[in-house]
Amino acid sequence: MLINRDNFSAFILKCHKAVKVFKEYSSKKFTFLFAVSFCLSLIISGCSLNTSVISASMPSFSIGQDPEKVVHIGHQKFGSLSLLRAKGDLEKKFNSMGLSVRWNQFPAGPQLLEALNAGRLDFGHAGETPPISAQAAGAPLLYVASSPPNPKGEAILVPKDSQIRNLADLKGKKIALNKGSNVHHLVVQALAKANLKYTDIQPIFIPPADARAAFEQKKVDAWAIWDPYFAAAEQATGARILTDATNIVENREFLFASQSFAKKHSDRLKIVLEEIEKVDEWAKSRPKEVAQILSPLIGIDAGVLEQVAKRRAYGLEPITKEVVAYQQRLADTFYRLKLVPKKIDVNQVAMVSDRKQLN
């Protein structure tokens, strides 16, 4: 049996069911051993596991712990949450309250919000586009804060010897991108800026690692990508920036809580946001130190991460009416292009504030 991304959730569900059933009749030690043995037996009996899927999607088990005392947080490579995980400040704060933190790393925002939709996360972050698709799919998410705009943090790249010189030259070309990620919005709006339709290009939907390979092998003509993958490709391949997001899209990062977590544990949510603000304040003047801390955690060269740290936006902003209106325009555009299955009202899942900054 091949366990891939499509049926991995079923695999994990079987493990959870095994734990639940046997926990009623046995000690915690036996329960743990049985769960491990059960999962291993599936693998040994012919399962071929995609390790990249496991590292990105497998939830942290908390057997023997009260689930009400565990906060599950998802993060992507780089960003405030990755740094908060590396520094350990949030764990110290929650541990003093009798709580613990479980972290899960994801390759991109869509996968992270899928986990939140499945009830595996309490909190996480993603760009502008993933929550549109997630809300359309019924995910119980809540926008709680955002970063300032960061248009320099994503771009459409072409090989250094490419004959593509401007956005109009993208007509008929293959563009690699992660479906539903922030760069999907960038591509749509960049084409509109060049008076091209979305149907004028051939979108190739592949995740960052595979897209990098396709780009280097020239199986695609261009690549829409975000930091830190963007900076890594620049340095490693000499890729040319056809355009970044400046004057095209804002490229915000949003922070999300599950609606149930925000309702039941507003005090914990407040602590998470406070700790993010603290780590951002610490990081904004220390790009080299940030890079050195994160490099071993996320497996990207410190020199690349230093470049990313220097050009990223820091701090948290509340979800204002203006931010919601921006997201609503994005949602309406994606519905018109049939990139999401139904119309949504962003205001229904936004913790709106008129404050200019979070307290």
Coordinates of C-alpha atoms in Angstrom, one line a residue:
M1 CA 0.0 0.0 0.0
L2 CA 1.3 3.5 -0.9
I3 CA 0.6 6.1 1.8
N4 CA 0.7 9.5 0.0
R5 CA -0.7 12.9 0.8
D6 CA -4.2 11.9 -0.2
N7 CA -4.6 9.0 2.1
F8 CA -2.1 9.9 4.9
S9 CA -4.9 11.4 7.0
A10 CA -6.7 8.0 7.0
F11 CA -3.5 6.4 8.1
I12 CA -3.1 8.7 11.0
L13 CA -6.8 8.3 11.9
K14 CA -6.3 4.5 12.2
C15 CA -3.4 5.2 14.6
H16 CA -5.6 7.5 16.7
K17 CA -8.5 5.0 16.8
A18 CA -6.1 2.3 18.0
V19 CA -4.9 4.5 20.8
K20 CA -8.5 5.4 21.8
V21 CA -9.8 1.8 21.9
F22 CA -6.9 0.3 23.8
K23 CA -6.5 3.2 26.2
E24 CA -9.8 2.1 27.8
Y25 CA -8.4 -1.3 28.8
S26 CA -4.7 -0.7 29.5
S27 CA -2.1 1.4 31.1
K28 CA -0.7 4.4 29.4
K29 CA 2.5 2.6 28.8
F30 CA 0.9 -0.2 27.0
T31 CA -1.3 2.2 25.0
F32 CA 1.8 4.0 23.7
L33 CA 3.6 0.8 22.8
F34 CA 0.5 -0.6 21.0
A35 CA 0.0 2.6 19.0
V36 CA 3.6 2.6 17.9
S37 CA 3.5 -1.1 17.0
F38 CA 0.3 -0.7 15.1
C39 CA 1.7 2.2 13.0
L40 CA 4.9 0.4 12.4
S41 CA 3.1 -2.8 11.3
L42 CA 1.3 -0.8 8.6
I43 CA 4.7 0.5 7.3
I44 CA 6.5 -2.9 7.5
S45 CA 3.6 -4.7 5.7
G46 CA 4.3 -2.9 2.4
C47 CA 3.7 0.8 3.1
S48 CA 5.9 3.2 1.2
L49 CA 5.8 6.5 3.1
N50 CA 6.5 9.9 1.5
T51 CA 8.9 11.4 4.1
S52 CA 8.3 14.9 3.0
V53 CA 4.6 14.5 3.7
I54 CA 5.3 13.1 7.1
S55 CA 7.6 15.9 8.2
A56 CA 5.1 18.5 7.0
S57 CA 1.9 17.0 8.1
M58 CA 2.3 14.5 11.0
P59 CA 0.7 15.9 14.2
S60 CA 2.6 15.8 17.4
F61 CA 1.1 13.2 19.6
S62 CA 0.3 14.0 23.2
I63 CA -0.5 10.6 24.7
G64 CA -1.0 10.7 28.4
Q65 CA -1.5 14.5 28.5
D66 CA -4.8 16.4 29.0
P67 CA -5.6 17.7 25.5
E68 CA -7.0 20.8 27.1
K69 CA -3.5 21.7 28.3
V70 CA -1.8 21.4 25.0
V71 CA -1.6 24.3 22.5
H72 CA -1.0 23.1 18.9
I73 CA 0.8 25.6 16.6
G74 CA 1.6 25.3 12.9
H75 CA 4.4 27.2 11.2
Q76 CA 6.2 27.4 7.9
K77 CA 9.9 27.8 7.1
F78 CA 11.1 31.1 8.5
G79 CA 8.9 33.8 10.1
S80 CA 8.1 34.9 13.6
L81 CA 6.6 31.6 14.6
S82 CA 9.7 29.6 13.5
L83 CA 11.8 32.0 15.6
L84 CA 9.5 31.8 18.6
R85 CA 9.8 28.0 18.4
A86 CA 13.6 28.2 18.2
K87 CA 14.0 30.6 21.1
G88 CA 11.6 28.6 23.4
D89 CA 10.0 31.7 25.0
L90 CA 6.4 30.6 24.5
E91 CA 7.1 27.2 26.0
K92 CA 8.5 28.8 29.1
K93 CA 5.5 31.0 29.5
F94 CA 3.0 28.2 29.0
N95 CA 4.9 25.7 31.1
S96 CA 4.6 28.1 34.0
M97 CA 0.8 27.8 33.6
G98 CA 0.8 24.1 33.4
L99 CA 0.5 24.1 29.6
S100 CA 2.6 22.7 26.8
V101 CA 3.2 23.6 23.2
R102 CA 3.2 21.2 20.2
W103 CA 4.7 22.5 17.0
N104 CA 4.2 21.3 13.4
Q105 CA 6.1 22.6 10.4
F106 CA 4.3 22.9 7.0
P107 CA 5.7 23.6 3.5
A108 CA 3.1 26.3 2.7
G109 CA -0.1 28.0 4.0
P110 CA -2.6 25.8 2.2
Q111 CA -1.3 22.6 4.0
L112 CA -1.2 24.4 7.3
L113 CA -4.8 25.6 7.0
E114 CA -5.9 22.1 6.0
A115 CA -4.6 20.9 9.3
L116 CA -6.4 23.7 11.1
N117 CA -9.6 22.7 9.3
A118 CA -9.1 19.1 10.4
G119 CA -8.9 20.2 14.0
R120 CA -5.2 19.4 14.4
L121 CA -4.1 23.1 15.0
D122 CA -5.1 25.9 17.4
F123 CA -3.0 28.6 15.8
G124 CA -0.9 29.2 12.7
H125 CA 0.0 31.6 9.9
A126 CA -0.4 32.0 6.2
G127 CA -0.4 34.5 3.5
E128 CA -3.2 36.4 1.8
T129 CA -4.5 33.6 -0.5
P130 CA -4.7 30.4 1.5
P131 CA -7.4 31.6 3.9
I132 CA -9.6 32.4 1.0
S133 CA -9.6 28.8 -0.2
A134 CA -9.8 27.5 3.4
Q135 CA -12.9 29.6 4.2
A136 CA -14.5 28.5 1.0
A137 CA -13.9 24.9 2.1
G138 CA -15.6 25.6 5.4
A139 CA -12.5 25.8 7.6
P140 CA -13.3 27.2 11.1
L141 CA -10.5 29.8 11.0
L142 CA -10.4 33.3 12.5
Y143 CA -8.1 36.1 11.3
V144 CA -6.6 37.6 14.5
A145 CA -3.7 39.7 13.3
S146 CA -1.5 40.4 10.4
S147 CA 2.0 41.5 9.5
P148 CA 2.7 44.8 7.7
P149 CA 2.8 44.5 3.9
N150 CA 6.0 42.9 2.6
P151 CA 6.0 43.2 -1.3
K152 CA 9.7 42.5 -1.5
G153 CA 9.3 39.1 0.0
E154 CA 7.9 37.3 -3.1
A155 CA 8.5 37.5 -6.8
I156 CA 8.2 35.9 -10.2
L157 CA 11.6 34.6 -11.3
V158 CA 12.9 33.6 -14.7
P159 CA 16.3 32.0 -15.5
K160 CA 19.1 34.4 -15.9
D161 CA 19.4 33.7 -19.6
S162 CA 15.6 33.8 -20.3
Q163 CA 14.2 35.7 -23.2
I164 CA 11.3 36.8 -21.0
R165 CA 11.9 40.5 -20.3
N166 CA 8.6 41.9 -19.0
L167 CA 5.2 40.6 -17.8
A168 CA 3.7 40.7 -21.2
D169 CA 6.2 38.1 -22.3
L170 CA 4.6 35.6 -20.0
K171 CA 1.8 35.0 -22.4
G172 CA 1.6 31.3 -23.3
K173 CA 4.4 30.4 -20.8
K174 CA 4.5 27.8 -18.0
I175 CA 4.6 29.4 -14.6
A176 CA 5.3 27.2 -11.5
L177 CA 3.6 28.1 -8.3
N178 CA 2.1 26.5 -5.2
K179 CA -1.6 26.4 -5.8
G180 CA -3.6 28.6 -3.3
S181 CA -0.5 30.2 -1.8
N182 CA 0.3 34.0 -1.7
V183 CA 2.1 33.8 -5.0
H184 CA -1.1 32.6 -6.7
H185 CA -2.5 36.1 -6.0
L186 CA 0.7 37.7 -7.2
V187 CA 0.5 35.9 -10.6
V188 CA -3.2 36.8 -11.1
Q189 CA -2.6 40.5 -10.4
A190 CA 0.7 40.7 -12.3
L191 CA -1.0 39.3 -15.4
A192 CA -3.8 41.9 -15.0
K193 CA -1.2 44.6 -14.8
A194 CA 0.2 43.5 -18.1
N195 CA -3.3 43.3 -19.6
L196 CA -3.1 39.5 -19.7
K197 CA -5.8 37.0 -18.6
Y198 CA -5.2 34.2 -16.2
T199 CA -6.0 31.8 -19.1
D200 CA -3.1 33.3 -21.1
I201 CA -0.6 31.4 -19.1
Q202 CA -0.1 27.7 -18.1
P203 CA 0.0 27.4 -14.3
I204 CA 2.0 24.5 -13.1
F205 CA 0.9 23.7 -9.6
I206 CA 3.9 22.2 -7.6
P207 CA 5.3 22.8 -4.1
P208 CA 8.5 24.9 -3.6
A209 CA 11.0 22.0 -3.6
D210 CA 9.7 20.4 -6.8
A211 CA 9.2 23.8 -8.4
R212 CA 12.9 24.6 -7.7
A213 CA 14.0 21.5 -9.5
A214 CA 11.6 22.2 -12.5
F215 CA 12.9 25.8 -12.7
E216 CA 16.6 24.7 -12.7
Q217 CA 15.9 22.1 -15.3
K218 CA 14.0 24.7 -17.4
K219 CA 10.8 22.6 -17.4
V220 CA 9.0 25.8 -16.6
D221 CA 9.5 29.3 -18.0
A222 CA 9.0 31.2 -14.7
W223 CA 8.5 30.5 -11.0
A224 CA 6.4 32.5 -8.6
I225 CA 7.9 32.0 -5.1
W226 CA 8.2 33.6 -1.7
D227 CA 11.0 33.9 0.9
P228 CA 13.0 32.1 2.1
Y229 CA 12.8 29.9 -1.1
F230 CA 12.9 33.1 -3.2
A231 CA 16.2 34.2 -1.7
A232 CA 17.7 30.7 -1.8
A233 CA 16.9 30.5 -5.6
E234 CA 18.4 33.9 -6.2
Q235 CA 21.7 33.0 -4.6
A236 CA 21.9 29.5 -5.9
T237 CA 20.7 29.8 -9.5
G238 CA 21.3 33.5 -10.3
A239 CA 17.7 33.7 -11.2
R240 CA 16.5 37.1 -12.5
I241 CA 13.6 38.9 -10.8
L242 CA 10.9 39.6 -13.4
T243 CA 8.9 41.4 -10.8
D244 CA 8.4 41.4 -7.1
A245 CA 5.1 42.3 -5.5
T246 CA 5.7 46.0 -5.3
N247 CA 2.7 48.0 -6.6
I248 CA 0.9 44.7 -7.4
V249 CA -0.1 43.0 -4.1
E250 CA 0.6 43.7 -0.4
N251 CA 1.9 40.3 0.5
R252 CA 0.7 40.3 4.1
E253 CA 1.1 37.4 6.5
F254 CA -1.9 36.6 8.6
L255 CA -2.1 35.0 12.0
F256 CA -5.1 32.6 12.5
A257 CA -6.7 30.8 15.4
S258 CA -9.3 28.1 15.2
Q259 CA -12.6 29.6 16.2
S260 CA -13.0 27.2 19.0
F261 CA -9.6 28.0 20.4
A262 CA -10.2 31.8 20.2
K263 CA -13.6 31.3 22.0
K264 CA -12.5 28.9 24.7
H265 CA -9.0 30.2 25.3
S266 CA -8.8 33.9 24.6
D267 CA -6.2 34.2 27.4
R268 CA -3.9 31.8 25.6
L269 CA -4.4 33.5 22.3
K270 CA -3.4 36.8 23.8
I271 CA -0.2 35.3 25.2
V272 CA 0.7 33.8 21.8
L273 CA 0.2 37.2 20.1
E274 CA 2.2 39.0 22.9
E275 CA 5.1 36.6 22.5
I276 CA 5.1 37.0 18.7
E277 CA 5.3 40.8 19.2
K278 CA 8.2 40.4 21.6
V279 CA 10.2 38.1 19.3
D280 CA 9.6 40.4 16.3
E281 CA 10.8 43.4 18.3
W282 CA 13.9 41.4 19.3
A283 CA 14.5 40.2 15.7
K284 CA 14.1 43.4 13.6
S285 CA 17.6 44.7 14.5
R286 CA 19.4 41.3 14.5
P287 CA 19.2 39.8 11.0
K288 CA 22.5 37.9 11.4
E289 CA 21.5 36.4 14.7
V290 CA 18.1 35.5 13.5
A291 CA 19.6 33.7 10.5
Q292 CA 22.1 31.7 12.7
I293 CA 19.3 30.6 15.0
L294 CA 16.9 29.5 12.3
S295 CA 19.4 27.9 9.9
P296 CA 19.7 24.5 11.7
L297 CA 16.0 24.4 12.4
I298 CA 14.8 24.8 8.9
G299 CA 17.8 23.6 6.9
I300 CA 18.5 26.7 4.9
D301 CA 21.9 28.5 4.7
A302 CA 22.4 31.3 7.2
G303 CA 23.5 33.7 4.4
V304 CA 20.2 33.2 2.6
L305 CA 18.2 33.7 5.8
E306 CA 20.1 36.8 6.7
Q307 CA 19.0 38.3 3.3
V308 CA 15.4 37.3 4.1
A309 CA 15.6 38.7 7.6
K310 CA 16.8 42.1 6.3
R311 CA 13.9 42.6 3.8
R312 CA 11.0 41.1 5.8
A313 CA 8.3 43.2 7.6
Y314 CA 8.2 43.0 11.4
G315 CA 5.5 43.6 14.0
L316 CA 1.8 42.8 14.2
E317 CA -1.2 44.8 13.0
P318 CA -4.8 44.3 13.9
I319 CA -7.4 43.2 11.4
T320 CA -8.9 46.5 10.3
K321 CA -11.9 47.1 8.0
E322 CA -9.4 48.1 5.3
V323 CA -7.6 44.8 5.6
V324 CA -10.9 42.9 5.4
A325 CA -11.9 44.9 2.3
Y326 CA -8.5 44.0 0.7
Q327 CA -9.1 40.3 1.4
Q328 CA -12.7 40.5 0.1
R329 CA -11.4 41.9 -3.2
L330 CA -9.0 39.0 -3.4
A331 CA -11.8 36.5 -2.6
D332 CA -14.1 38.0 -5.2
T333 CA -11.4 37.9 -7.9
F334 CA -10.7 34.2 -7.2
Y335 CA -14.4 33.4 -7.3
R336 CA -14.7 35.1 -10.7
L337 CA -11.7 33.1 -12.0
K338 CA -13.3 29.9 -10.6
L339 CA -10.3 29.4 -8.4
V340 CA -12.6 28.9 -5.4
P341 CA -15.9 27.1 -5.5
K342 CA -18.2 29.7 -3.9
K343 CA -18.4 33.3 -2.8
I344 CA -17.4 34.1 0.7
D345 CA -17.7 36.9 3.2
V346 CA -14.3 37.5 4.8
N347 CA -15.9 39.7 7.5
Q348 CA -17.5 36.6 9.0
V349 CA -14.2 35.1 10.0
A350 CA -12.3 38.3 10.9
M351 CA -11.6 39.6 14.4
V352 CA -11.9 43.3 13.3
S353 CA -10.4 46.2 15.2
D354 CA -10.1 49.9 14.5
R355 CA -6.9 50.1 16.5
K356 CA -3.8 51.0 14.6
Q357 CA -1.7 48.6 16.5
L358 CA -2.2 45.7 18.9
N359 CA -1.9 46.2 22.6

